[in-house]
Structure formats: structure tokens, C-alpha cells
Short mmCIF file of C-alpha atoms in Angstrom, two decimals:
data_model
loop_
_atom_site.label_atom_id
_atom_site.label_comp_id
_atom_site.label_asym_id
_atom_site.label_seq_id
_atom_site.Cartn_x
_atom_site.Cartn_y
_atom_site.Cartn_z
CA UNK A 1 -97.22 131.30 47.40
CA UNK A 2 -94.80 129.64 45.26
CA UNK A 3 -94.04 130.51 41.58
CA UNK A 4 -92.15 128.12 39.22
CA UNK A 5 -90.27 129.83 36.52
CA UNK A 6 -89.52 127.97 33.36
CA UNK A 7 -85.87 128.32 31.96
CA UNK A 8 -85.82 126.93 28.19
CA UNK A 9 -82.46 127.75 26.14
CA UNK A 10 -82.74 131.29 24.58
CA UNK A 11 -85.35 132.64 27.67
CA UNK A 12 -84.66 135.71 28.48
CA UNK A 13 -87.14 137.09 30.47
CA UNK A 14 -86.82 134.18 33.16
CA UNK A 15 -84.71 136.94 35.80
CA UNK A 16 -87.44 139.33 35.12
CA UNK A 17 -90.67 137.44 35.70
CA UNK A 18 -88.83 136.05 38.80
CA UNK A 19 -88.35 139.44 40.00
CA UNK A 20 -91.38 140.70 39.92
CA UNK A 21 -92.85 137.08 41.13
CA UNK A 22 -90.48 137.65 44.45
CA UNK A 23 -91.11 141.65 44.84
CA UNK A 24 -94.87 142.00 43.86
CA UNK A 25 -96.57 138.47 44.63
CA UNK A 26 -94.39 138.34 47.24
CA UNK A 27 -94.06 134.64 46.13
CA UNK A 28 -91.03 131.84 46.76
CA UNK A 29 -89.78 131.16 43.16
CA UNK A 30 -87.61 128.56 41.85
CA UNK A 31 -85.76 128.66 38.61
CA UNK A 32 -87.02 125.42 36.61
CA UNK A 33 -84.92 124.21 33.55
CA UNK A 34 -86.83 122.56 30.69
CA UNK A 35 -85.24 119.53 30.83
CA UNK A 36 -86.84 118.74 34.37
CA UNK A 37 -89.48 116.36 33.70
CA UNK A 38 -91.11 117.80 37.07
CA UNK A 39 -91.29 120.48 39.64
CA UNK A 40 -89.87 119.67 42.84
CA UNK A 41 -91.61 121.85 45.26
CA UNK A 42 -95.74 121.81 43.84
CA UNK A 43 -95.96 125.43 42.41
CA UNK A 44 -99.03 127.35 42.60
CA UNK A 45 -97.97 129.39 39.58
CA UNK A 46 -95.76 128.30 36.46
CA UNK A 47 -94.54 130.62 33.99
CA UNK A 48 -92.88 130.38 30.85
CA UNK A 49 -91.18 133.65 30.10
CA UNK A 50 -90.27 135.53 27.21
CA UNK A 51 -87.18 135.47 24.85
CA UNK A 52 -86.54 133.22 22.15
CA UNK A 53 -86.48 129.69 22.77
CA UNK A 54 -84.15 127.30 20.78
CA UNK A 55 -83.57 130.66 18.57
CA UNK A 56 -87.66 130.26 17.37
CA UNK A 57 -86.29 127.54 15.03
CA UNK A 58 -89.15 125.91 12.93
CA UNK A 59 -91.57 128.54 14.48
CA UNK A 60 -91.71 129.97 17.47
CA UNK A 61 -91.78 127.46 20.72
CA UNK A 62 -92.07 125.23 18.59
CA UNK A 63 -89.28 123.17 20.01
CA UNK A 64 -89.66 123.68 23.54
CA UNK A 65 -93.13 123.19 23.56
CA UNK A 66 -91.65 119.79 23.50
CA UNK A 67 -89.72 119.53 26.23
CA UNK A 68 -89.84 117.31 29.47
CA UNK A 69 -91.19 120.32 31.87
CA UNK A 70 -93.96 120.93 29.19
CA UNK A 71 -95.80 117.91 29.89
CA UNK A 72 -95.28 118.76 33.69
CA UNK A 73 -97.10 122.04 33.34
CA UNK A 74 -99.60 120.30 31.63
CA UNK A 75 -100.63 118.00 34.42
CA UNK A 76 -100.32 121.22 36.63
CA UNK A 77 -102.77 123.33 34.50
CA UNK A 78 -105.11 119.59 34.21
CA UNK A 79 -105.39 119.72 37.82
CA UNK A 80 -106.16 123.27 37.95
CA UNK A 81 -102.44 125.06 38.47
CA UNK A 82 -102.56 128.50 37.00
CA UNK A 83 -100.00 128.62 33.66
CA UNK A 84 -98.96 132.01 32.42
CA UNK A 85 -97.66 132.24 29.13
CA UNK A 86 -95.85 135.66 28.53
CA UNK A 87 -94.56 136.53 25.02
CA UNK A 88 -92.43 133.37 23.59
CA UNK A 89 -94.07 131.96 26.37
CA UNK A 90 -97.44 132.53 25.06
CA UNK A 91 -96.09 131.08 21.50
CA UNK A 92 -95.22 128.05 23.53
CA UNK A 93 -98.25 127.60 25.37
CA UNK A 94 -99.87 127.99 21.68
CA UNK A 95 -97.80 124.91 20.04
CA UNK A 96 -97.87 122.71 23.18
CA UNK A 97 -101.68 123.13 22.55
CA UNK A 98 -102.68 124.20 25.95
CA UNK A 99 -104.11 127.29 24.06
CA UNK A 100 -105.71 128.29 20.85
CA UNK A 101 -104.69 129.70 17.65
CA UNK A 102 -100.73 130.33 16.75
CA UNK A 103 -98.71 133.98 16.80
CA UNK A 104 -97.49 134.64 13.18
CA UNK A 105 -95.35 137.23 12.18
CA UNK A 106 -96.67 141.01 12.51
CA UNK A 107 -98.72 142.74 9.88
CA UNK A 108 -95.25 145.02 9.25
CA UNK A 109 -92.94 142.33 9.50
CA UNK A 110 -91.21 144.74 11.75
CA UNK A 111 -89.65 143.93 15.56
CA UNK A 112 -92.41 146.02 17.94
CA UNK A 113 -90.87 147.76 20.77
CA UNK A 114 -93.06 149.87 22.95
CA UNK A 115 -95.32 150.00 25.26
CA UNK A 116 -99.30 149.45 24.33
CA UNK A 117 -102.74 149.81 25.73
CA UNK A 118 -104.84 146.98 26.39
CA UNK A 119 -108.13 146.48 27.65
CA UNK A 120 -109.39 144.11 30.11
CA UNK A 121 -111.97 141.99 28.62
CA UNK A 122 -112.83 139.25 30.81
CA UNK A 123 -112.24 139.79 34.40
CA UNK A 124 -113.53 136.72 35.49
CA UNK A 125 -110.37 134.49 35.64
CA UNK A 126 -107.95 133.76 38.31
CA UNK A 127 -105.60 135.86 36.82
CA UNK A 128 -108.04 139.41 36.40
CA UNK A 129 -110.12 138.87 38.65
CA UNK A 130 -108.94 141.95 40.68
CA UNK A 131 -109.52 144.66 37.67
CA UNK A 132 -111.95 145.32 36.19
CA UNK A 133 -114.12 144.86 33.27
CA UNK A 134 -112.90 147.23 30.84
CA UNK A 135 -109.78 148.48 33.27
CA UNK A 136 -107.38 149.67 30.69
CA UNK A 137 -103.49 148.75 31.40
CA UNK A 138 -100.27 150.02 29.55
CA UNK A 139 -97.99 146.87 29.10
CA UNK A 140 -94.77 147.41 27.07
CA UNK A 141 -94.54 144.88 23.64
CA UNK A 142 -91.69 143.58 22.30
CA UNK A 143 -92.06 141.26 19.70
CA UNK A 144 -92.11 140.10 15.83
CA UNK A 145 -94.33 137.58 15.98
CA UNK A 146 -97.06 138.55 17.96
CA UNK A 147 -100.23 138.54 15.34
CA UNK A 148 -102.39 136.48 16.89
CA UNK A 149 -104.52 134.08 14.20
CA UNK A 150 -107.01 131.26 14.52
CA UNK A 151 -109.71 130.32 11.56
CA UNK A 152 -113.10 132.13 12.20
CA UNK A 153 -115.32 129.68 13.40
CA UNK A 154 -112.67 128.96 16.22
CA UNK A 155 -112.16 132.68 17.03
CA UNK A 156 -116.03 132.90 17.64
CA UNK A 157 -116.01 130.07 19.73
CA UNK A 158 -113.05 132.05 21.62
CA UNK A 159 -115.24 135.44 21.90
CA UNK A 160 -118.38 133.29 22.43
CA UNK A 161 -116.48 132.01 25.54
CA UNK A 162 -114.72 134.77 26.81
CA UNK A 163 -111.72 133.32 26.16
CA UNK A 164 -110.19 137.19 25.06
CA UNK A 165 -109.04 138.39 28.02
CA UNK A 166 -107.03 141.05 27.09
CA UNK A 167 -107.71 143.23 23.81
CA UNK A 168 -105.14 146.16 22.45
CA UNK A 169 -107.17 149.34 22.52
CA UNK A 170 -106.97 153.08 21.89
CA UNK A 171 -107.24 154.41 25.37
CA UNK A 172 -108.55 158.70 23.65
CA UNK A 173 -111.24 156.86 21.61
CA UNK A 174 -112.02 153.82 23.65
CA UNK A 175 -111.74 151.93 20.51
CA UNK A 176 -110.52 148.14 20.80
CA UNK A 177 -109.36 145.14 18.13
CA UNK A 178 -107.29 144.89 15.46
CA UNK A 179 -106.99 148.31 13.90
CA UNK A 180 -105.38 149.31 17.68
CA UNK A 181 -103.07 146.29 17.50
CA UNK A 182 -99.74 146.74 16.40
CA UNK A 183 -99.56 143.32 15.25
CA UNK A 184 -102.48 142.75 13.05
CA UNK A 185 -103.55 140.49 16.01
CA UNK A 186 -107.22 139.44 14.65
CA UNK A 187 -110.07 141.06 16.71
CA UNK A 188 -106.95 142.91 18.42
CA UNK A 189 -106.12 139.92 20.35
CA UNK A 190 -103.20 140.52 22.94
CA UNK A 191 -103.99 137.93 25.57
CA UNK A 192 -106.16 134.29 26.10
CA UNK A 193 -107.36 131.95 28.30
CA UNK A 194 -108.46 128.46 28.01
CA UNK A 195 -111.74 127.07 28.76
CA UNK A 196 -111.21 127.16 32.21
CA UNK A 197 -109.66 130.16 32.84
CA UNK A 198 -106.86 128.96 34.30
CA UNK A 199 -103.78 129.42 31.82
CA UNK A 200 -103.32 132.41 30.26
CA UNK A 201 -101.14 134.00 27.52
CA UNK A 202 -100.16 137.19 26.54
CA UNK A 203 -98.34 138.88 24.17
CA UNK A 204 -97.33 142.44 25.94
CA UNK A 205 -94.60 141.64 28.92
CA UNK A 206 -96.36 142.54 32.16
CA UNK A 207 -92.97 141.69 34.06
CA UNK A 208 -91.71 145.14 31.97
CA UNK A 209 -94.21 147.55 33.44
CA UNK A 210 -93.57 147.41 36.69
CA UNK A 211 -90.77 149.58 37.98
CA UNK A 212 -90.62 152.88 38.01
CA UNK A 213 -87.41 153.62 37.16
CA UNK A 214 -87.24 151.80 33.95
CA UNK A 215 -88.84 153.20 30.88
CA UNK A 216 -92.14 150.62 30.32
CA UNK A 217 -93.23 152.63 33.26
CA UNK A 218 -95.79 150.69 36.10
CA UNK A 219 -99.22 150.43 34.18
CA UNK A 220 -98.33 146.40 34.39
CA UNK A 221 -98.90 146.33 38.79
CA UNK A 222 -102.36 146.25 38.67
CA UNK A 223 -102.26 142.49 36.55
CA UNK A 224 -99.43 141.51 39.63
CA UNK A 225 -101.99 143.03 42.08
CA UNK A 226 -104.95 140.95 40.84
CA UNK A 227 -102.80 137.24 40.95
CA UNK A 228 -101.74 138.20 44.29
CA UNK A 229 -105.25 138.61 45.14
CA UNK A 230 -106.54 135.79 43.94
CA UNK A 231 -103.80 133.48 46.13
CA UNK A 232 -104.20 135.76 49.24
CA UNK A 233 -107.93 134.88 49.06
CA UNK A 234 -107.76 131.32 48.12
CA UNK A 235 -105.16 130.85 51.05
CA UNK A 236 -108.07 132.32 53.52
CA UNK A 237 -110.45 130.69 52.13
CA UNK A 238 -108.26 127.20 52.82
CA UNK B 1 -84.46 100.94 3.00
CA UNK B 2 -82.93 104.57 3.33
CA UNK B 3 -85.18 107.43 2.45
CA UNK B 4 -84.12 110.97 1.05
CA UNK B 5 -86.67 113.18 2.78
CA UNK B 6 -87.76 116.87 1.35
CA UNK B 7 -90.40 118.57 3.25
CA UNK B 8 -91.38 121.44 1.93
CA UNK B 9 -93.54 123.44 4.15
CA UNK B 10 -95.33 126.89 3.27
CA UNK B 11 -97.98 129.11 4.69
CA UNK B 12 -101.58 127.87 3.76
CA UNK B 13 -103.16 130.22 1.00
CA UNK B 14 -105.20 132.86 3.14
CA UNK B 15 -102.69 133.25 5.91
CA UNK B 16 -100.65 136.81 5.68
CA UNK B 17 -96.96 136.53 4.25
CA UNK B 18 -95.39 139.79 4.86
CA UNK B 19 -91.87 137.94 4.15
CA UNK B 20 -93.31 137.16 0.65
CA UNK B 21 -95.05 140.38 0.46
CA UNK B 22 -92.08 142.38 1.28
CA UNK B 23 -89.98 140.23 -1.61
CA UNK B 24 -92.32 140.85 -4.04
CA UNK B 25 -92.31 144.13 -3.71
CA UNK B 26 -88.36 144.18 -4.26
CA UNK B 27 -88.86 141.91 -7.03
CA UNK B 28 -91.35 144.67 -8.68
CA UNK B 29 -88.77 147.10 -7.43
CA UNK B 30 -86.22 145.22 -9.65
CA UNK B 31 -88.42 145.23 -12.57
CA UNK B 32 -89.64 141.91 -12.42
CA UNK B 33 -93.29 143.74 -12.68
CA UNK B 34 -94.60 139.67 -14.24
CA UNK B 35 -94.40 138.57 -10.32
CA UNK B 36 -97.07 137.85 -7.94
CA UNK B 37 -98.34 135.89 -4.92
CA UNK B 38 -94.68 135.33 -3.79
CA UNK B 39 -94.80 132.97 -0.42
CA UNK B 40 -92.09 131.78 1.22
CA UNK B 41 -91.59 128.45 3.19
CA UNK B 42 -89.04 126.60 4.62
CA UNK B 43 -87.23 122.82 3.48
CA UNK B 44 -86.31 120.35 5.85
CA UNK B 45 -84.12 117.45 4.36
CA UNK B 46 -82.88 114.37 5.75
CA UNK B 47 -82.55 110.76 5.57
CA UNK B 48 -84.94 108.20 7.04
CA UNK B 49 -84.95 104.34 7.50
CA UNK B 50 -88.21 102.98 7.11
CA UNK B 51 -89.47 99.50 5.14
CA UNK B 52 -90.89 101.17 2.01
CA UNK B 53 -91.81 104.13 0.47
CA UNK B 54 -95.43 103.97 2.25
CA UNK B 55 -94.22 103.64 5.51
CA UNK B 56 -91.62 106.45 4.43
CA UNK B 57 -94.46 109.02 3.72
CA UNK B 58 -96.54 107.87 6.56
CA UNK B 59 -94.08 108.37 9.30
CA UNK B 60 -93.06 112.09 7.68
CA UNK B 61 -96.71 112.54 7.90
CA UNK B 62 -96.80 112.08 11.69
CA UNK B 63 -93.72 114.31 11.86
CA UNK B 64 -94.75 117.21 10.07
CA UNK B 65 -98.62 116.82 12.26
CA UNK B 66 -96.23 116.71 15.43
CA UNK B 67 -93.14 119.29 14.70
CA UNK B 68 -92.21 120.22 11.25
CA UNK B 69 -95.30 122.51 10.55
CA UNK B 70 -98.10 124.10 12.15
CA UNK B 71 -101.31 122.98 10.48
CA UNK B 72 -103.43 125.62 11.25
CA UNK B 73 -101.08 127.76 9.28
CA UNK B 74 -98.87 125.83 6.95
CA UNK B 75 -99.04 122.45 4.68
CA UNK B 76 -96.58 120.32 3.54
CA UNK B 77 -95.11 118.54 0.58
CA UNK B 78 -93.69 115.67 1.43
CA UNK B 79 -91.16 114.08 -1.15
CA UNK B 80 -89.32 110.56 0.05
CA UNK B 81 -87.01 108.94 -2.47
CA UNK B 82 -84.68 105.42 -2.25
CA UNK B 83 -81.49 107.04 -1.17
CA UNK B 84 -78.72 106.36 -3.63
CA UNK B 85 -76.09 104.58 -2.06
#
């Protein structure tokens, strides 16, 4: 398996995702800057990683959604590539248009740091297909604009086409949407898919909740778990 | 001809503002108890060289659709004037 990870100016997740993509998938990964107008080596998985791209100037990824590599990943996720959006990633994924719906500031207005419970809603994607429906993980957040918006008749279309795939919940009442988000997300959106399942964006950092010894704890694995899955499969199945 | 570009771009009307919120609420804290519906935006200036004023707009247009704002969320004002030379 081989994992591309995107490097814009101001990413600072990149190390971490590539971490976990070498540890947990168990995956080759190459460091990809923006600028690249392609990937070298054909990647099975691209991600674009958290931090702050370009300093979120004009909005968030709004700049780098831009760049060469962007229109690269799109020709990856056209051909069927899985594209994981995490955090600023997801904001990018969001202005490049290869998802729905834009990440405004929170509710608060406050910077949200700590970790949050979200539910697995559709686990029919490449990406969940190894939880289950339902499957509650804890998934630290870390972000100030994370509230995810789109107008209504688009966010139907989203929930008509199980396009939530992950939604924050209460994990003592089994309550989900946006009264358990700490965001204001609407319908307690934390993570997407496109029509076809195959690029996804979230707003909680998966790549944080997977070592013990560091304080988001491991409730991220079973997310890793179900991508490795999916490859170890398809690469039987080839 | 040279263009002085303005755009001014703000959230749309029913999208949250807690930046505006939190400023009016200062505002009231201040005494200023007259305020409401405070929003705040952002202004992009520069200069652009285009044929006329038309073909000014219609090209800041394009840029605000492609960059400067995020239509699902935010419009803009677009003000070009001859640049005084």
C-alpha cells in the first residue's frame, strides 16, 4: 500500500498522518509538496493533513485548494483513488469542491481542543467499511473553524445519500447532531463523503488518537483498522 | 485603463457571525445599546488593467466566484474606479 501525504505551507499534521500511515496501515508513504503538479509513485491513498495552510488567509484552504497537487488529487479521486481530508484538510477538500458545504467558524468562536465522540453513520465506504453502523469512536478535535454548513435542501440531499459518515454524539445518552457538536456543526456533522464514497473529510484528527502514550488516547485505531482492511482485501481480491 | 479595485466581501444574511456577535456585544458593553446586526467582512484592494469599466467588474466577478469569497457563505461588493494617475 502506498500513501501520499500532502505538504502545503503551514501543514502541520503532515509528520503525524505519515506516522500513523507507516505504523498502522503499514503503508510506504511519500511526503508530497503542493507545488508538485503530480505524484510520482501512483498512491493508493492521498491525504491532506491538518494545520493551517497559507495561515487560512481569505478562508480556510482557500489558497491551497489551488495549488498544482490539488488538481492531481482530483484526477486520483476521478479515477477512484481514495482522498482523505483531515481537519484543514477537510476545509481544503471543501473549497477545491471535491466535497460539499464549507467549515465556518464555531458556534463559540472559541479554538476547540479535546477529544470528542462520534458516531459512525455510514459504514458503507472504503474508508468504514470495517466498523460498524453506529460504532462509536473518540477522536481528539482541534479546531476554530470546524462548523460544518451547507443550505438545507443540499444538506438533505447529503443525509438522503448517506453522505454523513461520521456524526458527533453523546456516547451516556446515545444522542447524535448538533446539540453534541462542539462546533455548531449542522445536523452534528463531523465527517463526509462524496457521492461515491471515495473521499472523505473530517473534522476530528484520527492521526491524534492513536498512541497510547499521548493524551488523545487510541479510540482513533479502529478508523486505521478499517482502511487497512479495505486495501488488504482489495489486494486479495486483485 | 487602470482600475482601483474594492471588494468588499461579508457573510450572507442567515449565516452565523460570532465575530460580529461577539463585537456587538462589547459595543452594548460600551454603551452603545442603539447597535445591532453587527457583521464583519473583509476588503481586498488592488489595481487592475482591464479595457473599461465593464470588463473591470466582469473580470472581479470571476475572481471573487473563483478565490476572493465563498458563495455559499459570503457576497461581494464590487467597486472598480479609473485609477488616478
Amino acid at each position: 500500500m502506498r500513501v501520499s501525504v500532502v505538504v502545503f505551507p503551514g501543514s502541520s499534521g503532515a509528520d503525524d498522518v505519515a506516522r500513523v500511515a507507516s505504523d498502522v496501515l503499514e503503508a510506504n508513504v511519500d511526503m508530497v509538496w503542493h507545488d508538485e503538479d503530480r505524484f510520482e509513485e501512483a498512491p493508493d491513498l492521498v491525504i491532506f493533513p491538518g494545520g493551517l495552510s497559507y495561515g487560512n488567509y481569505l478562508r480556510p484552504g482557500a489558497i491551497a485548494a489551488h495549488s498544482p497537487i490539488v488538481s492531481a488529487a482530483r484526477r486520483h479521486a476521478e479515477n477512484g483513488g481514495l482522498l482523505l481530508g483531515i481537519g484543514n484538510g477537510f476545509q481544503i477538500l471543501t473549497e477545491a469542491k471535491l466535497l460539499q458545504g464549507t467549515l465556518l467558524v464555531n458556534r463559540t468562536s472559541k479554538f476547540i481542543c479535546g477529544t470528542f465522540h462520534v458516531m459512525t453513520e455510514n459504514s458503507d465506504t472504503p474508508f468504514t467499511r470495517g466498523l460498524s453502523k453506529g460504532e462509536i469512536l473518540r477522536i481528539p478535535v482541534a479546531h476554530k473553524e470546524g462548523l460544518f454548513h451547507l443550505n438545507e435542501k443540499e444538506l438533505n440531499r447529503l443525509e438522503k445519500n448517506r453522505q454523513i459518515v461520521f456524526r458527533y454524539t453523546d456516547p451516556n445518552t446515545g444522542e447524535s447532531g448538533e446539540s453534541c457538536s462542539p462546533d455548531g456543526s449542522l445536523n452534528g456533522i463531523a465527517g463526509i463523503c462524496n457521492e461515491t464514497g471515495n473521499v472523505l473529510g473530517l473534522m476530528p484528527h484520527p492521526e491524534r488518537g492513536v498512541f497510547a502514550h499521548l493524551n488523545g488516547g487510541t479510540g482513533a485505531v479502529p478508523l486505521w483498522q478499517s482502511i487497512a482492511k479495505h486495501f488488504s482485501e482489495r489486494s486479495v481480491l486483485q | 485603463m487602470v482600475f482601483d479595485v474594492e471588494v468588499l466581501v461579508t457573510p450572507r444574511e442567515r449565516v452565523l457571525d460570532p465575530q460580529g456577535k461577539a463585537i456587538e456585544k462589547s459595543l452594548y458593553r460600551l454603551g452603545y445599546g442603539g447597535v445591532k446586526d453587527v457583521r464583519v467582512g473583509r476588503v481586498v484592494r488592488f489595481q487592475l488593467e482591464a479595457a473599461d469599466k465593464n470588463a473591470a467588474r466582469e473580470a472581479v466577478k470571476e475572481m471573487c466566484g473563483d478565490i476572493l469569497s465563498n458563495e455559499l457563505v459570503e457576497t461581494c461588493k464590487i467597486t472598480a474606479e479609473a485609477a488616478v494617475i
